Coordinates of C-alpha atoms and ligand atoms in Angstrom, one line a residue:
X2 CA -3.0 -44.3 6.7
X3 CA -0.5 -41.6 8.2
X4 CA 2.6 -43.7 7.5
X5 CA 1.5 -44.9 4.1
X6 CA 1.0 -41.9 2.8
X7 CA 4.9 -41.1 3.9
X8 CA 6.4 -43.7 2.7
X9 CA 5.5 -42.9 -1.0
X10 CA 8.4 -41.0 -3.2
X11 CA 8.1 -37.6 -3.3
X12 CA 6.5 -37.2 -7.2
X13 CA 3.9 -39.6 -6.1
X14 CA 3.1 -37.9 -3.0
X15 CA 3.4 -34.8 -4.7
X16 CA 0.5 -36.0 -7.4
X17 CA -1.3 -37.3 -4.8
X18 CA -2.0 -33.9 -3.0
X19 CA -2.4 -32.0 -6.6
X20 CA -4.8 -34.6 -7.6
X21 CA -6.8 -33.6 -4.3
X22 CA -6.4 -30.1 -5.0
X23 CA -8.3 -30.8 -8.4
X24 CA -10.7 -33.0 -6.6
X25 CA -11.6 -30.3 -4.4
X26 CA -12.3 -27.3 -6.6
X27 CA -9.2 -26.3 -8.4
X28 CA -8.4 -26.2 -11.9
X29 CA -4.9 -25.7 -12.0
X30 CA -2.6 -26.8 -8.8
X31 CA 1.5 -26.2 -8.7
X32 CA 4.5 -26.3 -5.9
X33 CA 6.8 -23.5 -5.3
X34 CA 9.6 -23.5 -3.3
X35 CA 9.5 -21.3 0.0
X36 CA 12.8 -19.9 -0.8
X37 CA 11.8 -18.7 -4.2
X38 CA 10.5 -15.9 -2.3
X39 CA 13.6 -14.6 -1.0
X40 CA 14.5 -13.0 -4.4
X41 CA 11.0 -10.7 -4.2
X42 CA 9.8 -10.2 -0.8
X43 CA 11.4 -8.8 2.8
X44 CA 11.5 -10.6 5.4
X45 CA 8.2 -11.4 7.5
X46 CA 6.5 -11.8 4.6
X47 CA 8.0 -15.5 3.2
X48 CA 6.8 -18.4 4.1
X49 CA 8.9 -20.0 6.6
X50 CA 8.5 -16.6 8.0
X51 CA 4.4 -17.3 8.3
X52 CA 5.3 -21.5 9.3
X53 CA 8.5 -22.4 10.8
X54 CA 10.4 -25.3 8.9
X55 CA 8.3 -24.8 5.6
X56 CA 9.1 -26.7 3.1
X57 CA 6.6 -26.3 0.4
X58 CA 4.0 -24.1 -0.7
X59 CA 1.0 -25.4 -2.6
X60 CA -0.9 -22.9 -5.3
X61 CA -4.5 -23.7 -6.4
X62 CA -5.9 -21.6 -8.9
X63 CA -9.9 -21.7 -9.7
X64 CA -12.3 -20.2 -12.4
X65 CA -14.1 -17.1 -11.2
X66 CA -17.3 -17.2 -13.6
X67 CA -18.6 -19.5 -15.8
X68 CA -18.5 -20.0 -19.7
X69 CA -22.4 -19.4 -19.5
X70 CA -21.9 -16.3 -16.9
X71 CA -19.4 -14.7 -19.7
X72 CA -21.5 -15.4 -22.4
X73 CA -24.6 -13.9 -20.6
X74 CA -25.3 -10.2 -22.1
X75 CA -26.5 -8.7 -18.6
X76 CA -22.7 -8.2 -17.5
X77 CA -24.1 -7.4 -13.7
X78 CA -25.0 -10.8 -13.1
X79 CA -21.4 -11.9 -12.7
X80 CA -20.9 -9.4 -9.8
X81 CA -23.7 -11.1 -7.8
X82 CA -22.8 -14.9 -8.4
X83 CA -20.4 -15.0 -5.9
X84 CA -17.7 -16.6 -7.3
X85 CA -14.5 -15.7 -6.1
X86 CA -14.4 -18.6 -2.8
X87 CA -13.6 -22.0 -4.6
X88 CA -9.9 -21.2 -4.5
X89 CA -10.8 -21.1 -0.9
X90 CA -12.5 -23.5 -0.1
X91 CA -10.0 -26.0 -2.3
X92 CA -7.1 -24.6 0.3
X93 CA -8.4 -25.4 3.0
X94 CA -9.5 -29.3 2.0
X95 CA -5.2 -29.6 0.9
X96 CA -4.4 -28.3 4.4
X97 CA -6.5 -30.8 6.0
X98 CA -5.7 -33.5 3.9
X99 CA -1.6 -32.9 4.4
X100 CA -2.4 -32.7 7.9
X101 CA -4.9 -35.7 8.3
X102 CA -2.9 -37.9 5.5
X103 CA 0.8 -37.3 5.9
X104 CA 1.1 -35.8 9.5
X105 CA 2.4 -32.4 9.1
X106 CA 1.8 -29.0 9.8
X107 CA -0.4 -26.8 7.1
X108 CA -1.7 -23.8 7.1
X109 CA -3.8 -21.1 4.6
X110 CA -1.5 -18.5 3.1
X111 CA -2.6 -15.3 4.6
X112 CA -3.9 -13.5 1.2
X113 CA -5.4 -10.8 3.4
X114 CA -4.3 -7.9 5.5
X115 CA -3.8 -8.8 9.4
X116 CA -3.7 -5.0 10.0
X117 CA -3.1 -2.2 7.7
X118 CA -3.9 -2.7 4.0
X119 CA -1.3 -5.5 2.7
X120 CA -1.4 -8.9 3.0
X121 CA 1.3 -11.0 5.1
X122 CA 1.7 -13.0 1.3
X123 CA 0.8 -12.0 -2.4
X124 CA -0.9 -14.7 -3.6
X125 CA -0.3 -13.1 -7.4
X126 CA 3.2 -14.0 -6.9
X127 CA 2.6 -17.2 -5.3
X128 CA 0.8 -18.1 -8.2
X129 CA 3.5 -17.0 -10.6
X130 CA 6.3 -18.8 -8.4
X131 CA 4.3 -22.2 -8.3
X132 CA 4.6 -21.7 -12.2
X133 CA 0.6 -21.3 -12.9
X134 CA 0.8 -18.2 -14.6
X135 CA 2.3 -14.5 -15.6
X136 CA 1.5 -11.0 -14.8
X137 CA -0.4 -9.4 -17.9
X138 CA -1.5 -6.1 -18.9
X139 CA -4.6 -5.6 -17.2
X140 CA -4.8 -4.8 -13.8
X141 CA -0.9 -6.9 -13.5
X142 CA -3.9 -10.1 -12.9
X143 CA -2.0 -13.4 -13.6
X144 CA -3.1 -15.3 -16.5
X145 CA -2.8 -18.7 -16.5
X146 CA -1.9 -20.1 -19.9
X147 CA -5.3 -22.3 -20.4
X148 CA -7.6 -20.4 -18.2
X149 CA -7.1 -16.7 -18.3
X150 CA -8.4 -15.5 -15.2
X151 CA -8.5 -17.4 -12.3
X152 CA -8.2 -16.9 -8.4
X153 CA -5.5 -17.7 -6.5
X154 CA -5.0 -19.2 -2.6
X155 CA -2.0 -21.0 -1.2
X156 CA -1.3 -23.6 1.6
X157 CA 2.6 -24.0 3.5
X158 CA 3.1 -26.5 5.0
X159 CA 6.3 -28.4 6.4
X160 CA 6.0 -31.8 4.3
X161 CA 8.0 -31.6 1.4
X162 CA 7.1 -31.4 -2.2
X163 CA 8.3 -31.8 -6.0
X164 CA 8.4 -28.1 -6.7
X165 CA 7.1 -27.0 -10.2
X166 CA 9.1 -24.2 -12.5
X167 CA 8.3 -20.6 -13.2
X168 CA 6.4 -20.6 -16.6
X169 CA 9.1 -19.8 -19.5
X170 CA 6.9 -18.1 -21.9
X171 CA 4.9 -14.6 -20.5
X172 CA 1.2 -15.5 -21.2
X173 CA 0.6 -11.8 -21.8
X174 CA 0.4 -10.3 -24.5
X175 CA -1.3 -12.6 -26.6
X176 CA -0.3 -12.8 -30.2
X177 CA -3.6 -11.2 -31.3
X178 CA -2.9 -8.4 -28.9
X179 CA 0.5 -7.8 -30.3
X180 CA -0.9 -7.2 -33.4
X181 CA -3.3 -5.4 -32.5
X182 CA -1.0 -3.0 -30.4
X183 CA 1.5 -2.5 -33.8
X184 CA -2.5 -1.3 -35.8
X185 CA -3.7 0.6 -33.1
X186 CA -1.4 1.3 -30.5
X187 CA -3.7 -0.5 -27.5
X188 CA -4.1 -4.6 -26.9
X189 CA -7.8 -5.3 -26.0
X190 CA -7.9 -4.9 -22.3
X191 CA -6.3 -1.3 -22.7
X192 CA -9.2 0.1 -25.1
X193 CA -11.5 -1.7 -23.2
X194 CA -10.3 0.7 -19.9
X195 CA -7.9 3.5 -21.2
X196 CA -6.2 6.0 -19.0
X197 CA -6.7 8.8 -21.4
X198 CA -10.4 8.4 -21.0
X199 CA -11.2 7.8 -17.5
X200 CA -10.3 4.2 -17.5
X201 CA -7.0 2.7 -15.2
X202 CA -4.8 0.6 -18.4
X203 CA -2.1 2.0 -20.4
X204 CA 1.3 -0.1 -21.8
X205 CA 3.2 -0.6 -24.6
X206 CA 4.8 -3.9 -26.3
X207 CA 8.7 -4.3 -27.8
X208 CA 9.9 -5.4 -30.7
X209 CA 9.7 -8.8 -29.5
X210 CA 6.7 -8.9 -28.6
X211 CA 7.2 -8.8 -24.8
X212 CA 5.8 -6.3 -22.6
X213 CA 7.5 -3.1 -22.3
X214 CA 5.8 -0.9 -20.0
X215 CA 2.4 -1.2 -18.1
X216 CA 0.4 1.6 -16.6
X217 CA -2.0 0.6 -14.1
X218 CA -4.4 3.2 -11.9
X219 CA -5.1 1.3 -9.1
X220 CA -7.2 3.6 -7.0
X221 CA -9.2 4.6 -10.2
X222 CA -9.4 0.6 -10.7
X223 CA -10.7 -0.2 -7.0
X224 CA -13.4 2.8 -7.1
X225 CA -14.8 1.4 -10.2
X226 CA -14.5 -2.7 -9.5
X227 CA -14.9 -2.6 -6.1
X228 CA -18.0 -0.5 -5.3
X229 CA -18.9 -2.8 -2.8
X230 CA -17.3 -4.3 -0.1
X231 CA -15.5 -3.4 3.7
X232 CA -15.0 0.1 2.3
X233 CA -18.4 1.1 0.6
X234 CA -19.8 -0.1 4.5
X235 CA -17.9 1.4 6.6
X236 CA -18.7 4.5 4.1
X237 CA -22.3 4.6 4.4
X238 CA -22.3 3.9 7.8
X239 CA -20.7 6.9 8.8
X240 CA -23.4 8.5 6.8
X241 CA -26.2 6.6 8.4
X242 CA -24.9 7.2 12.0
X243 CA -24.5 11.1 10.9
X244 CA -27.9 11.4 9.0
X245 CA -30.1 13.3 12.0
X246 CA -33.5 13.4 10.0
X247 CA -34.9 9.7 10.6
X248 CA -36.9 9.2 7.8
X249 CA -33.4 9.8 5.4
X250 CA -31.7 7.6 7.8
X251 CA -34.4 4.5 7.0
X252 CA -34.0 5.1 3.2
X253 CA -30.2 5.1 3.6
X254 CA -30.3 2.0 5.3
X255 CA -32.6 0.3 2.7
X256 CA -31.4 1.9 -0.6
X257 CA -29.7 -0.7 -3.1
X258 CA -26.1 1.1 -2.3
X259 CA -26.5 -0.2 1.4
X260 CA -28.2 -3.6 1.4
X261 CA -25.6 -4.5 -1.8
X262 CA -22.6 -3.6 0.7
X263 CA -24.1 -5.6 3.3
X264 CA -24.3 -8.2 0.9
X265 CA -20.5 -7.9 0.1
X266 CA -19.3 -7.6 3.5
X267 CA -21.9 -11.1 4.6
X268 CA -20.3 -12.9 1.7
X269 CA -24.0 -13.6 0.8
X270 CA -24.2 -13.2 -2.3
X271 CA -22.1 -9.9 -3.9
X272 CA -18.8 -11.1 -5.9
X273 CA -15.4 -9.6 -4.2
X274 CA -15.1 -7.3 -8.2
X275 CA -17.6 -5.7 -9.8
X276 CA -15.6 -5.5 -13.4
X277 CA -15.0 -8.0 -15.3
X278 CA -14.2 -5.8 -18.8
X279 CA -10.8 -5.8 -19.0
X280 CA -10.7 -10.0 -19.1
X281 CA -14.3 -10.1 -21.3
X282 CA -12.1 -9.1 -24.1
X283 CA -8.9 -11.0 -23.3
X284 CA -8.1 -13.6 -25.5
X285 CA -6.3 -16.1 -23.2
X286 CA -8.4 -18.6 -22.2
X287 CA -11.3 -18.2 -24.3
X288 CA -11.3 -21.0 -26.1
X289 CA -12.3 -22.1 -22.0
X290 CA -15.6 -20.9 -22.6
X291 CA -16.2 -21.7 -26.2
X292 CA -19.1 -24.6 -24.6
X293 CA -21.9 -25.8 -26.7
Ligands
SF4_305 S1 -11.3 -4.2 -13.7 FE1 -12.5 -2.7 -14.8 S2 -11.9 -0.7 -14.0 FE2 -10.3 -2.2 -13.4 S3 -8.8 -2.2 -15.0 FE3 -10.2 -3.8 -15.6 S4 -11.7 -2.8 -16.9 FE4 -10.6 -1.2 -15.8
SF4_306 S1 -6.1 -8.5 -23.6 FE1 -5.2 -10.1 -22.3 S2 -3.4 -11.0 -23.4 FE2 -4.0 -9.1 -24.4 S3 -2.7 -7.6 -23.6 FE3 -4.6 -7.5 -22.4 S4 -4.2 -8.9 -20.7 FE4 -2.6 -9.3 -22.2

């Protein structure tokens, strides 16, 4: 099985492990070339830096929530759906299929801090090097053309690849939002969140409709999407542990603030986000969700 698989040309081996990909949770699926990162990262952070001899670096992308969990007017239920692990999950089924099929080396993109607070690899820019989307407006979160939203996770691995192009056209701003921004000064996402009223977006569009300038408050961001998670624990733990009158302590531990940051941290059930408003009013990949 090994050897047939490597004896096949290099587009059809190349469809063979997107068609996988799809198979195994993605929606979208690209190849970028490990050197493409040499033009935006340091060293230690490229691929060939994170798997000796790599030669190609596969990109899934998958949907976060569904059409129905957009469409659903109780916008809370889409933090506890726990949606953001298909990407995941895809990954690591095309690192054991490379590995198990065509005999070489594979390995998960580290998309999360080994120590301190960045990540060995941006998976944003993977995705944007593998050609499956551009950096928008809101939050800089890469839309894919078709989907809008979607999360990203990549695999390296030393077998090589037909590599796909960087998209030509931005996906961001939409046309709508142009206009928009010319009427009103703000696209969707940035009067959904502006910065002038306690909200994290601000930009502005040029005369060709391209993106000018983008304002994005990150810490204001991450204090209102990410209430829960390794932060919010670690938070009221300290305040636990501190709390000397015991009958406190036992409501801290079972208030709705603690158990939903247990559920973040256990995976079991909390979404990685808690804000989903920017994207509920972007236009790019709507018509997506438009289901009967
Ligand atoms: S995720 Fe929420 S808080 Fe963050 S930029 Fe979007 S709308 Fe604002
Ligand atoms: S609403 Fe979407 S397409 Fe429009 S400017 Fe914001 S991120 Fe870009």
């Amino acid at each position: 099985m090994k050897n047939a698989a490597n004896e096949i040309g290099l587009e059809s081996r190349t469809d063979q492990i997107k068609q996988f990909a799809l198979g195994a949770g993605a929606n979208v699926v690209g190849v970028a070339d490990p050197r493409a990162w040499e033009e935006h990262t340091p060293e230690g952070h490229r691929p060939y830096d994170i798997l000796p001899g790599a030669r190609s670096v596969v990109v899934v992308g998958a949907r976060g929530p569904t059409a129905g969990a957009w469409r659903s007017p109780n916008h809370r239920l889409m933090e506890v759906n726990g949606y953001d692990f298909r990407n995941d999950a895809a990954i690591h089924c095309v690192a054991d299929a490379i590995e198990r099929e065509y005999d070489h080396q594979a390995i998960q993109a580290p998309g999360l801090p080994t120590g301190g607070h960045l990540p060995p690899m941006s998976m944003m820019l993977a995705a944007v090097l593998a050609g499956l989307g551009t950096r928008s407006l809101a939050a800089n979160i890469i839309l894919n053309p078709k989907y809008g939203l979607l999360y990203y996770s990549a695999c390296i691995t030393t077998l090589e690849l037909e590599f796909d192009h960087m998209l030509e056209q931005e996906v961001c701003p939409h046309p709508m939002c142009v206009k928009s921004f010319r009427l009103f000064g703000k696209t969707p996402c940035m009067a959904a969140c502006p910065v002038e009223e306690g909200g994290c977006l601000d930009g502005s569009i040029d005369e060709q409709g391209r993106i000018e300038s983008s304002y994005y408050d990150r810490e204001r961001c991450v204090s209102r999407a990410m209430n829960f998670g390794i932060n919010s624990f670690q938070k009221a733990l300290a305040q636990i542990v501190a709390e000397e009158d015991q009958e406190a302590q036992q409501n801290m531990i079972h208030s709705d603030f603690f158990s939903r940051s247990c559920s973040a941290i256990t995976h079991y059930k909390e979404s990685v986000a808690q804000c989903f408003e920017c994207m509920r009013v972007c236009p790019i990949g709507r018509a997506e969700r438009k289901l009967k």
